[in-house]
Tab-separated table of C-alpha atoms and ligand atoms in Angstrom:
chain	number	residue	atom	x	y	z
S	277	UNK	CA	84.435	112.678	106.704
S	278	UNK	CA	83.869	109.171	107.922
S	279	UNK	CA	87.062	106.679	108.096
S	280	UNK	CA	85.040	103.692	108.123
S	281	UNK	CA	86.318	100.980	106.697
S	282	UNK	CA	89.133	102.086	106.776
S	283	UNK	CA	92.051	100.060	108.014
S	284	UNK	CA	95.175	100.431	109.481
S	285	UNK	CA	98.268	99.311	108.709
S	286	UNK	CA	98.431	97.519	112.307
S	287	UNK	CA	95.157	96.080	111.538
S	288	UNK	CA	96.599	94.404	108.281
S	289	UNK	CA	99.348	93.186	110.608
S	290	UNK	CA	96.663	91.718	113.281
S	291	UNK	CA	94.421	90.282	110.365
S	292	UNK	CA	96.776	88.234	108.548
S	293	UNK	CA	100.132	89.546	109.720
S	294	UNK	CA	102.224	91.126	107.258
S	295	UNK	CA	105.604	88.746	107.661
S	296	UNK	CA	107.332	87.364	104.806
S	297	UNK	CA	104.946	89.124	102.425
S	298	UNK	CA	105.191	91.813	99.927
S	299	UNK	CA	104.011	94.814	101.121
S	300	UNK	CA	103.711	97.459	98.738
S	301	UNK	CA	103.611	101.155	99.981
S	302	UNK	CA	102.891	104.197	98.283
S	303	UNK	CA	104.728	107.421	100.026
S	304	UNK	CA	105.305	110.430	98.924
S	305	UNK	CA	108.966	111.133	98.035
S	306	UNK	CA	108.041	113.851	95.589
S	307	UNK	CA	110.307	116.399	97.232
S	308	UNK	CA	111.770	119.681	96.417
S	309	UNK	CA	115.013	119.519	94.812
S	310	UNK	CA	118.032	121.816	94.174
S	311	UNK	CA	117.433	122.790	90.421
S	312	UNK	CA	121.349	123.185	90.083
S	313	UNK	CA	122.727	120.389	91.760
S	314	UNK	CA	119.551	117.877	91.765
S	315	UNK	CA	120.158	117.814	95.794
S	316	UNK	CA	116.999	117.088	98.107
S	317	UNK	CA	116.532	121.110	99.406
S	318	UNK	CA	113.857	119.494	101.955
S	319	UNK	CA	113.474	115.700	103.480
S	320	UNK	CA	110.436	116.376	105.364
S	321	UNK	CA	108.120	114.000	103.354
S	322	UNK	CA	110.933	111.055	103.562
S	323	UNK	CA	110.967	111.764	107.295
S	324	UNK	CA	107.507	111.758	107.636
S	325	UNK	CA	106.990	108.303	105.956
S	326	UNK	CA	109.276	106.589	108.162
S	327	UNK	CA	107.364	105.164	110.678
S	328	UNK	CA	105.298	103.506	108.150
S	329	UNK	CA	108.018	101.558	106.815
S	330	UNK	CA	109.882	100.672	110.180
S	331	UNK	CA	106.744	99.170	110.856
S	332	UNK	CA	106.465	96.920	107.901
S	333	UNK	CA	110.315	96.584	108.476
S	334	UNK	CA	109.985	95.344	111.920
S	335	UNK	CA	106.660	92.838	111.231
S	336	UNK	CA	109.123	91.160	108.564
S	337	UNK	CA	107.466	92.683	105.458
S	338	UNK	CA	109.489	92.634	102.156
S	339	UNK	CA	108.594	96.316	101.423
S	340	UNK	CA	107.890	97.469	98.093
S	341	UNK	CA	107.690	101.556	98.117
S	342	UNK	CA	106.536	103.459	95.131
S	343	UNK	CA	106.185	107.222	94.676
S	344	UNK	CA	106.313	109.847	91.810
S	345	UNK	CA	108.637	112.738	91.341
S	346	UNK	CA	108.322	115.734	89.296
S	347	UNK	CA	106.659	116.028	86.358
S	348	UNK	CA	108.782	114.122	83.698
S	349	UNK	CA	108.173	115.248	79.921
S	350	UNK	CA	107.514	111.734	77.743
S	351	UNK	CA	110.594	109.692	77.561
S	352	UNK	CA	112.639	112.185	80.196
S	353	UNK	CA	113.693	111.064	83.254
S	354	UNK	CA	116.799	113.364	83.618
S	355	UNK	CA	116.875	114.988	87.251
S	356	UNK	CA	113.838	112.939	88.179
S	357	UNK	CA	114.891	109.350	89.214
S	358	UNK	CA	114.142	108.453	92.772
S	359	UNK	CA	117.865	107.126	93.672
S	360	UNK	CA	118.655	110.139	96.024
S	361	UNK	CA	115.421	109.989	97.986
S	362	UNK	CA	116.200	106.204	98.160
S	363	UNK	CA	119.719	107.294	99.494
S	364	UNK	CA	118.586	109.374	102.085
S	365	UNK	CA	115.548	106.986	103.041
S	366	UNK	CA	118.893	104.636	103.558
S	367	UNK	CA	120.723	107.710	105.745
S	368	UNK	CA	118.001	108.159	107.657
S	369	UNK	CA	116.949	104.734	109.255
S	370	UNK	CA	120.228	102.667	108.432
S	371	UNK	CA	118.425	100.052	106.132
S	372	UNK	CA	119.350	99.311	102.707
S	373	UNK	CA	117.357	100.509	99.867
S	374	UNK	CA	117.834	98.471	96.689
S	375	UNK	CA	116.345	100.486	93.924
S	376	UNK	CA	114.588	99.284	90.822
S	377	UNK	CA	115.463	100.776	87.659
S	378	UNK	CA	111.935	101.246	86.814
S	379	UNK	CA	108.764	100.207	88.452
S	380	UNK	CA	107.040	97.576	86.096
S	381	UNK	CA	108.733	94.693	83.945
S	382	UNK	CA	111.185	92.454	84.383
S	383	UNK	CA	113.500	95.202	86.113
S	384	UNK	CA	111.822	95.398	90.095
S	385	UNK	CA	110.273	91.977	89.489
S	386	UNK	CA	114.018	90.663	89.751
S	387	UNK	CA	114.790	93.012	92.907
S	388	UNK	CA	111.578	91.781	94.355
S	389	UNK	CA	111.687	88.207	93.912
S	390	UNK	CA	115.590	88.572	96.211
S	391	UNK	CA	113.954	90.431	98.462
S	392	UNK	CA	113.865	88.862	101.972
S	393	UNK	CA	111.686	89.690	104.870
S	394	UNK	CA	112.385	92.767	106.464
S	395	UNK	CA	114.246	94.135	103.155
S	396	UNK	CA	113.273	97.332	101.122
S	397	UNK	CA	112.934	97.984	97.333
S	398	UNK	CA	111.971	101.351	96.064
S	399	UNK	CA	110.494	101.318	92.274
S	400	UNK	CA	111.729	104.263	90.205
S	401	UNK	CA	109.671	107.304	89.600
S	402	UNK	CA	106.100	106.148	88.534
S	403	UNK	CA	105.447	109.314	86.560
S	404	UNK	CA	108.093	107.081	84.152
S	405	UNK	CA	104.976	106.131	82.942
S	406	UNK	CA	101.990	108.423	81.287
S	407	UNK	CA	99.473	105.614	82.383
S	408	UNK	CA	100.282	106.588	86.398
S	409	UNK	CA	98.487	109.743	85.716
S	410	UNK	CA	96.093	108.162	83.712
S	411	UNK	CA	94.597	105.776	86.144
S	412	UNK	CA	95.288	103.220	83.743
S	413	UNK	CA	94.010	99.360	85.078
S	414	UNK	CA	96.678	97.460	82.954
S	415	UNK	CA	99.456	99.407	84.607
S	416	UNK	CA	97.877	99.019	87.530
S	417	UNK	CA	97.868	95.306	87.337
S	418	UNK	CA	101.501	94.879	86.690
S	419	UNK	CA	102.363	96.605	89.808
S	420	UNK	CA	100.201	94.427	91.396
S	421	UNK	CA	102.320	91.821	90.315
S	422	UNK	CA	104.851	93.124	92.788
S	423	UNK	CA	102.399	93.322	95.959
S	424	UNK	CA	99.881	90.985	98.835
S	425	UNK	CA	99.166	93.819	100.527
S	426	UNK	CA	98.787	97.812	99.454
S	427	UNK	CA	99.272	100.485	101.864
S	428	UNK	CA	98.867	104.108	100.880
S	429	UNK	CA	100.648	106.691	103.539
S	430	UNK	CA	100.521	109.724	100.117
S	431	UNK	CA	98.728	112.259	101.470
S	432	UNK	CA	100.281	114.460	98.899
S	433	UNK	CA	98.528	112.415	96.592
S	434	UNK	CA	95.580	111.148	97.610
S	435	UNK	CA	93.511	113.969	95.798
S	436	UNK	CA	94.314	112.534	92.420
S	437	UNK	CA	92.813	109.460	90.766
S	438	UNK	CA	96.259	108.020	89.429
S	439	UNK	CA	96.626	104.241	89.065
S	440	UNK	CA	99.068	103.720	92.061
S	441	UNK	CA	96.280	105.636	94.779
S	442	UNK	CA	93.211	104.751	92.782
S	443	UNK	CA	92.921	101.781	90.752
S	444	UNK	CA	95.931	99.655	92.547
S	445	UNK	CA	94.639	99.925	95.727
S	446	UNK	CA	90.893	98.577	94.421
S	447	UNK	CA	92.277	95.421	92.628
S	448	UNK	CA	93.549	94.620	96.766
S	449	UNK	CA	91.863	92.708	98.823
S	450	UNK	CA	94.684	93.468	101.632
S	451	UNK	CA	94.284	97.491	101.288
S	452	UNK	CA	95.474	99.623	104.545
S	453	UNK	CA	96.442	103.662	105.547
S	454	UNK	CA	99.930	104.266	106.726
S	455	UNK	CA	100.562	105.739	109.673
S	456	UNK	CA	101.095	109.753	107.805
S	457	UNK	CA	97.901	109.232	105.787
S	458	UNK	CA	96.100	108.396	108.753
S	459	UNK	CA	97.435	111.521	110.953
S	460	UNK	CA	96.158	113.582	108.272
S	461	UNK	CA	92.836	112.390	107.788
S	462	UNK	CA	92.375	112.622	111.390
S	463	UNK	CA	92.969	115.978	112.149
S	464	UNK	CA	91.832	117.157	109.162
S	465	UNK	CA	88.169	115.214	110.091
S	466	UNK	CA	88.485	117.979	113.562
S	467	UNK	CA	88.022	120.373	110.845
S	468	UNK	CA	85.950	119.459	108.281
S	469	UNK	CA	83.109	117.335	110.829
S	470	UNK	CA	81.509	119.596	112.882
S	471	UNK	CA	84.284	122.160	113.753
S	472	UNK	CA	84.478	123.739	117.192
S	473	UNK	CA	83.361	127.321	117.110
S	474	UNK	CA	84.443	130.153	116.418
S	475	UNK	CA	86.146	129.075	113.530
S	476	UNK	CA	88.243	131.150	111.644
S	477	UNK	CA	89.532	130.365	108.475
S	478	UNK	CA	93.157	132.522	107.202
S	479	UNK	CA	93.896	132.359	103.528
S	480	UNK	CA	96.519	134.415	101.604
S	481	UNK	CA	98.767	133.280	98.749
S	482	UNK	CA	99.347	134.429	95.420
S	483	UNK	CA	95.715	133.999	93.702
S	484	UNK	CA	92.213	134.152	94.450
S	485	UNK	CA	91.585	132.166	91.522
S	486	UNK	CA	93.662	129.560	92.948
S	487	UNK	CA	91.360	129.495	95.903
S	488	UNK	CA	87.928	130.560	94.830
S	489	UNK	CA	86.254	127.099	95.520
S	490	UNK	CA	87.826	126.910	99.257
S	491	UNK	CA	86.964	130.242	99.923
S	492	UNK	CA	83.085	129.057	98.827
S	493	UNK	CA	82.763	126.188	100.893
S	494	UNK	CA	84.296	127.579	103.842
S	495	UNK	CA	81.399	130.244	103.953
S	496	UNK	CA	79.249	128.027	104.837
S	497	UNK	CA	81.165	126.865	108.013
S	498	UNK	CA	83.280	129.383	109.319
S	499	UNK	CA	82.407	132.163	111.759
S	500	UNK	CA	85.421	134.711	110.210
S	501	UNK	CA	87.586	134.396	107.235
S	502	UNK	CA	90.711	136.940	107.539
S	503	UNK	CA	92.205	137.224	104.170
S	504	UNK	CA	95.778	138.470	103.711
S	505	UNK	CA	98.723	138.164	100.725
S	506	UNK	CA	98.370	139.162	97.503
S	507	UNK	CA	94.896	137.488	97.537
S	508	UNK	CA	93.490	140.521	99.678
S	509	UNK	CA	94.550	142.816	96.713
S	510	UNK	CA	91.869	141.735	94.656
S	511	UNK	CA	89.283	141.902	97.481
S	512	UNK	CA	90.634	145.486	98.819
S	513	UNK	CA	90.369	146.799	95.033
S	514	UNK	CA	86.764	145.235	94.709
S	515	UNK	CA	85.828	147.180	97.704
S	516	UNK	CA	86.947	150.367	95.894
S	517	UNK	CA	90.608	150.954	97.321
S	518	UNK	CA	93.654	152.093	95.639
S	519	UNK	CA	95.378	149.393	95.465
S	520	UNK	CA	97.970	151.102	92.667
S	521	UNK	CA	101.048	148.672	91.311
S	522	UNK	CA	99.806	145.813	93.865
S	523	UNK	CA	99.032	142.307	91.672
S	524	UNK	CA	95.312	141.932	91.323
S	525	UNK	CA	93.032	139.932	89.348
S	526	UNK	CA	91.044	142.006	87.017
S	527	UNK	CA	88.796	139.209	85.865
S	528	UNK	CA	87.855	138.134	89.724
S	529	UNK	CA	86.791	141.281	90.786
S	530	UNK	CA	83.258	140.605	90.395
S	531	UNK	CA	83.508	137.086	91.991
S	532	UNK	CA	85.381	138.865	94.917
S	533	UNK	CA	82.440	141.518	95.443
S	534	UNK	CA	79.902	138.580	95.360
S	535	UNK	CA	82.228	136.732	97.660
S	536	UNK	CA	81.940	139.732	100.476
S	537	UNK	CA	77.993	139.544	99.831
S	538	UNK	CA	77.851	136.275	100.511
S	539	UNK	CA	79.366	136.426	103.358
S	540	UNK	CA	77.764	139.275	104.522
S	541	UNK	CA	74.194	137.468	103.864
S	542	UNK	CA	75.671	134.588	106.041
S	543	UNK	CA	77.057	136.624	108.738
S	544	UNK	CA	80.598	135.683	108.483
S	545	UNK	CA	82.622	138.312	109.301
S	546	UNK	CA	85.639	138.952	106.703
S	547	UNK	CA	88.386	140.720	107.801
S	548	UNK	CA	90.951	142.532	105.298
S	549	UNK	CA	94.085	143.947	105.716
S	550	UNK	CA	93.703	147.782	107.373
S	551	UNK	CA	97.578	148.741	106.499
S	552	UNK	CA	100.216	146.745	104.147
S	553	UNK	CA	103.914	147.229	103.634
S	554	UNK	CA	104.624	148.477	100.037
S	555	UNK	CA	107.194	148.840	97.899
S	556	UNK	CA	108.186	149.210	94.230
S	557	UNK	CA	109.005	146.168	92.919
S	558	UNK	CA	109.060	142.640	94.198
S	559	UNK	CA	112.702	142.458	94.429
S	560	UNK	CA	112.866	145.597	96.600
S	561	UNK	CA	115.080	145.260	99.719
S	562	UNK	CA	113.083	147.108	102.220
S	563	UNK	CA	109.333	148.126	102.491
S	564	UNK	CA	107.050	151.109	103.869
S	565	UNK	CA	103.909	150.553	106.071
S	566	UNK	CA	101.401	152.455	105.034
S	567	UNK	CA	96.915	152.227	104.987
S	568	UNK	CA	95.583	150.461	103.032
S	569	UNK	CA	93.629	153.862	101.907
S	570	UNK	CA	97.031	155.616	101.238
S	571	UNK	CA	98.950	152.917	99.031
S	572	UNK	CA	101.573	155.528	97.269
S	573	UNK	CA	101.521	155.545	93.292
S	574	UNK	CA	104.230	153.701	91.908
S	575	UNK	CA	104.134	150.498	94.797
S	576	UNK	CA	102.823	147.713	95.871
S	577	UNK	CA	101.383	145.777	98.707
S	578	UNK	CA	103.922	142.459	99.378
S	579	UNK	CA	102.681	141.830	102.961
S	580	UNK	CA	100.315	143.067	105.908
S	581	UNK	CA	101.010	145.690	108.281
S	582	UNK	CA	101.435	145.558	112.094
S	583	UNK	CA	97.675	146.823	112.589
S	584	UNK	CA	96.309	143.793	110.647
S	585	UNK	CA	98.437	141.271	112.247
S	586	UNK	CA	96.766	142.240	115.545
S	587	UNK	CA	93.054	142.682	113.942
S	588	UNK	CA	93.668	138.878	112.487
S	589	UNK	CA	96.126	138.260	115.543
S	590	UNK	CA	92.678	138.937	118.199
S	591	UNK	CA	90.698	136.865	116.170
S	592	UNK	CA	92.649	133.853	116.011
S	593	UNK	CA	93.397	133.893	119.852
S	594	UNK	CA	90.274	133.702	120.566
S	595	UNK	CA	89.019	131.003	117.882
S	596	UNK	CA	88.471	127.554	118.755
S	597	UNK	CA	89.656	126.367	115.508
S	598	UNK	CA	91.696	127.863	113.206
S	599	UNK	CA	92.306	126.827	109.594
S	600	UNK	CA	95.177	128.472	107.573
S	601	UNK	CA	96.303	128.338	103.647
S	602	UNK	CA	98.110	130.694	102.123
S	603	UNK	CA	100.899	133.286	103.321
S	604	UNK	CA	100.760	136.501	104.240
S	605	UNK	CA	102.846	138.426	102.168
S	606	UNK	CA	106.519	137.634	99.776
S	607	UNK	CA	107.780	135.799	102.863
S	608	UNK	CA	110.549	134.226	100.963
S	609	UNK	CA	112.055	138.194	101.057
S	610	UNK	CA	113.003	138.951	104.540
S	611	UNK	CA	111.733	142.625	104.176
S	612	UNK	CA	108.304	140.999	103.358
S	613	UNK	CA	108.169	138.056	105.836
S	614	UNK	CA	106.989	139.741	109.386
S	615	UNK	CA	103.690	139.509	108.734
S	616	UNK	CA	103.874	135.924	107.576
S	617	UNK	CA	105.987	134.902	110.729
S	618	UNK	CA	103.633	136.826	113.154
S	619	UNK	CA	100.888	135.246	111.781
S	620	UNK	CA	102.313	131.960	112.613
S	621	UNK	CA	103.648	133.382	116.018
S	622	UNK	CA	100.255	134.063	117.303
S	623	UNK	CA	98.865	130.995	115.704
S	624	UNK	CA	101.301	128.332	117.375
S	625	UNK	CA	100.942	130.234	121.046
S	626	UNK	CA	96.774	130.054	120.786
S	627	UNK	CA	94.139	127.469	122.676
S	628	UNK	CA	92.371	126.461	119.980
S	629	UNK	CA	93.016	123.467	117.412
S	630	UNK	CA	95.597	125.655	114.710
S	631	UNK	CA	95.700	123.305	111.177
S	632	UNK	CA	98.327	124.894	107.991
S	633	UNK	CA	97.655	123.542	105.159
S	634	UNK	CA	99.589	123.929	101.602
S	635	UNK	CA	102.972	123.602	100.516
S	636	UNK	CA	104.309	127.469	100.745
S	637	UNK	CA	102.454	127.918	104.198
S	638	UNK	CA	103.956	124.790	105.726
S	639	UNK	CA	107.350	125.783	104.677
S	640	UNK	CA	106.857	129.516	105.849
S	641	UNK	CA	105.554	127.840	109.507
S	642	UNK	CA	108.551	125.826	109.645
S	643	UNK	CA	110.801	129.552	108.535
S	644	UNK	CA	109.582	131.012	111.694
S	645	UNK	CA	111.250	128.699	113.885
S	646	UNK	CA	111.377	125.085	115.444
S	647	UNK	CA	109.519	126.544	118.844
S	648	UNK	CA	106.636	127.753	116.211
S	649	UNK	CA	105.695	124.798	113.999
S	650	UNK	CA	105.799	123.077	117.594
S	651	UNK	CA	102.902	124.907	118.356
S	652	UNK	CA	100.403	123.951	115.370
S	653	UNK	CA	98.315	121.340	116.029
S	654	UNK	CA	98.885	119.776	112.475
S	655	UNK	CA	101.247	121.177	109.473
S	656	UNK	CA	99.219	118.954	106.477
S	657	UNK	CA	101.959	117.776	104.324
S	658	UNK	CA	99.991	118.010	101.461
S	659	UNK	CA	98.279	121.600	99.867
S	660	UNK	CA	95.999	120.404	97.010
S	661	UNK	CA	94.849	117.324	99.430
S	662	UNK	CA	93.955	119.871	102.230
S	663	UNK	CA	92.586	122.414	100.881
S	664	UNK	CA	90.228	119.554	98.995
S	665	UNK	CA	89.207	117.793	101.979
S	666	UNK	CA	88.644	121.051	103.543
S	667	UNK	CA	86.376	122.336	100.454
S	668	UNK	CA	84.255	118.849	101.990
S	669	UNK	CA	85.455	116.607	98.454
S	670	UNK	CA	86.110	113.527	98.942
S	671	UNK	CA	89.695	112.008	98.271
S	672	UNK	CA	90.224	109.393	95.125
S	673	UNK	CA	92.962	107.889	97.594
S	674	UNK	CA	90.888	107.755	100.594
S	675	UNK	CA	88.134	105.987	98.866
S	676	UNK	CA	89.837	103.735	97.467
S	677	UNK	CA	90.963	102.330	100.748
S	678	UNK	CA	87.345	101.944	101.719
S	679	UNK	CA	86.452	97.793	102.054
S	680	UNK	CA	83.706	96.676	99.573
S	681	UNK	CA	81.209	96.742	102.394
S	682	UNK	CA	81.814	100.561	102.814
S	683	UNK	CA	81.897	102.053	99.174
S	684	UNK	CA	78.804	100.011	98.005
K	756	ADP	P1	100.303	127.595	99.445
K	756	ADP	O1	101.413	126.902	98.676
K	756	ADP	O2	100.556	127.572	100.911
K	756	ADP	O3	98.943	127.110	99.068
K	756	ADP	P2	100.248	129.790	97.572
K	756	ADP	O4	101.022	128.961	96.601
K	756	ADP	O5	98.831	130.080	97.268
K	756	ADP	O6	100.362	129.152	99.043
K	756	ADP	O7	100.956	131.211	97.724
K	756	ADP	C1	102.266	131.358	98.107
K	756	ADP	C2	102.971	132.437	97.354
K	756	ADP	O8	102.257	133.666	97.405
K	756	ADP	C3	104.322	132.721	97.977
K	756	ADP	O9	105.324	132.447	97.020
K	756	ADP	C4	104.270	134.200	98.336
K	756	ADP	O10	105.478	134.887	98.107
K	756	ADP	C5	103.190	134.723	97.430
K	756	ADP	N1	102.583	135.966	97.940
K	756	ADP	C6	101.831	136.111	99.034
K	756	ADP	N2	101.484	137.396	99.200
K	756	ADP	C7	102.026	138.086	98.182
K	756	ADP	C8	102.017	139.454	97.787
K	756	ADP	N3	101.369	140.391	98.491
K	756	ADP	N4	102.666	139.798	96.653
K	756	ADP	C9	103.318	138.872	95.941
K	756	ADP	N5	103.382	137.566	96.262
K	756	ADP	C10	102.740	137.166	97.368
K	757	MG	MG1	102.077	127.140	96.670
């Protein structure tokens, strides 16, 4: 993945400056929220996009910042208006944040047009609006009514051809990565462009399906692929084991069998769990470790066993690069979260470049302790965007950042 012409949000500032214009920024304030009492549960992503706009803050900017939350229903915008990420955005660098009550029309042309250099105005949710998803040019064009200059620091989003990341940032001529987008694309490129080897890839999560395309591509790249969670079901069952109440895929059993002779023809070595811990049911308080050929009738596997952590564990320590998606078990249960943590343990302590990517695994890093997401390399803020780039796609987002020159 090349990030030519591509430019920076300091090279905006060098090549025309960026003071006493409107810069408009797309973050991602699409965070989790507290279903009762609508309360932000997580600010990582506001935290995150902060340098970004101290930057434009401190070059004089009048910044415009846009984002979507949710996914609204047609004419619903209960629980989904931007005003508390706007609140904490003000917390958390002592600016003021004047919100728009929407972000097209007459509503944040008025907050714009009083905006003065160095001020912030954050357009409601842009999901408001069916043509956001749509990639819709005319909607496009009346937020660029509100902007000179585009930057895009959405990760999160930049897999998805919606107007604000895809046709905005084309009708631009001024068109620059924040400082987030940027980290990602960079350490994501360590991965995708010629990784250091070995490379081992760790995936787990709840589906196969979910995953089937990254698990393709990354057969052609990786030197082992350890599969654990409720994914490795599937693959333990195609290989014939009694996997009893565990949750498997019926329908991907073939694909997983072609999967391990794939991999087998391209000498990638996949490694499955060896023991589990079981239980009954998924809200079971406590779990047995057992083999993975002596699953009891009656249970199921909700995490890896101590054997597997260190079969994946001596794998990973010695890797060069190491890719992960995907936990290890039901590590939001704390009888079903050692393997999960481990995982991350030995992951944040080894030499080679460590990347997590996707929105449970990043969390369940960040579970096991300040001292262990220290340790990664990257956490991606965004799952669908990683796993994509990872797969080798190219990013709607990205691309559209390109300059003319680059994307002819
Ligand atoms: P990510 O968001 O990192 O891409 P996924 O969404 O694919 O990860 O998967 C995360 C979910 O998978 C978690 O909620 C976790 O509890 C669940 N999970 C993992 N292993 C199991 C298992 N053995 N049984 C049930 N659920 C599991
Ligand atoms: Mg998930």
């Amino acid at each position: 993945m090349k990030l030519t012409g591509i430019r920076s949000i300091e090279d905006l500032a060098k090549d025309g400056g960026l003071a006493g214009k409107r810069v408009f920024i797309r973050v991602d304030f699409n965070v989790p929220l507290d279903k009762k009492t609508g309360a932000i549960t997580d600010d990582a992503r506001i935290r995150e996009s902060v340098p970004t706009i101290k930057y434009a803050v401190e070059a004089g900017a009048k910044v415009i910042l846009a984002s979507h939350m949710g996914r609204p229903k047609p004419g619903k915008r209960e629980g989904l208006s931007l005003e508390p990420c706007g609140r904490r955005l003000a917390e958390l660098t002592g600016y003021e944040v004047h919100l728009a009550e929407d972000c097209v029309g007459d509503a944040p042309k008025y907050v714009v047009q009083n905006l003065r250099a160095g001020q912030i105005c954050l357009l409601e949710n842009l999901r408001f609006h069916e043509e956001e998803e749509k990639d819709d040019e005319n909607f496009a064009r009346q937020l660029l009514e509100l902007a000179d200059v585009y930057v895009n620091d959405a990760f999160g989003a930049a897999h998805r051809a919606h107007a604000s990341v895809h046709a905005l940032p084309r009708m631009v001529r001024d068109r620059a990565a924040g400082y987030l987008l940027l980290k990602e694309l960079r350490s994501l490129a360590r991965i995708v462009d010629r990784p250091e080897k070995p490379y081992i890839a760790v995936l787990g999560g709840a589906k196969v399906s979910d995953k089937i395309d990254v698990v393709e591509s990354l057969l052609n790249v990786v030197d082992a692929l350890a599969i654990g969670g409720a994914m490795a079901n599937t693959f333990l069952a195609a290989q014939g084991k009694k996997t009893e109440a565990s949750r498997i895929e019926d329908d991907k059993l073939p694909l997983a069998r072609t999967i391990l002779e794939k991999a087998r023809d391209r000498r990638v070595e996949v490694l499955l769990p060896v023991d589990v811990v079981v239980a009954p049911s998924l809200d079971a308080q406590s779990g047995q470790v057992v083999s993975v050929d002596a699953i009891p009738a009656g249970t199921m596997a909700l995490d890896v066993g101590p054997k597997t952590v260190e079969l994946f564990g001596k794998q990973i320590e010695r890797a060069k690069t190491v890719f992960w998606n995907g936990p290890m078990g039901l590590f939001e249960s704390k009888a079903f979260s050692s393997g999960t943590f481990e995982i991350a343990r030995i992951m944040s302590r080894a030499s080679g470049f460590t990347v997590v990517g996707g929105g449970d695994s990043a969390s369940a890093v960040k579970l096991a302790g300040e001292d262990v997401a220290k340790g990664f390399d990257h956490i991606s803020t965004g799952g669908g965007a990683s796993l994509e780039l990872v797969e080798g796609k190219k990013l709607p987002g990205v691309e559209a950042l390109r300059s003319a020159e680059e994307t002819a």
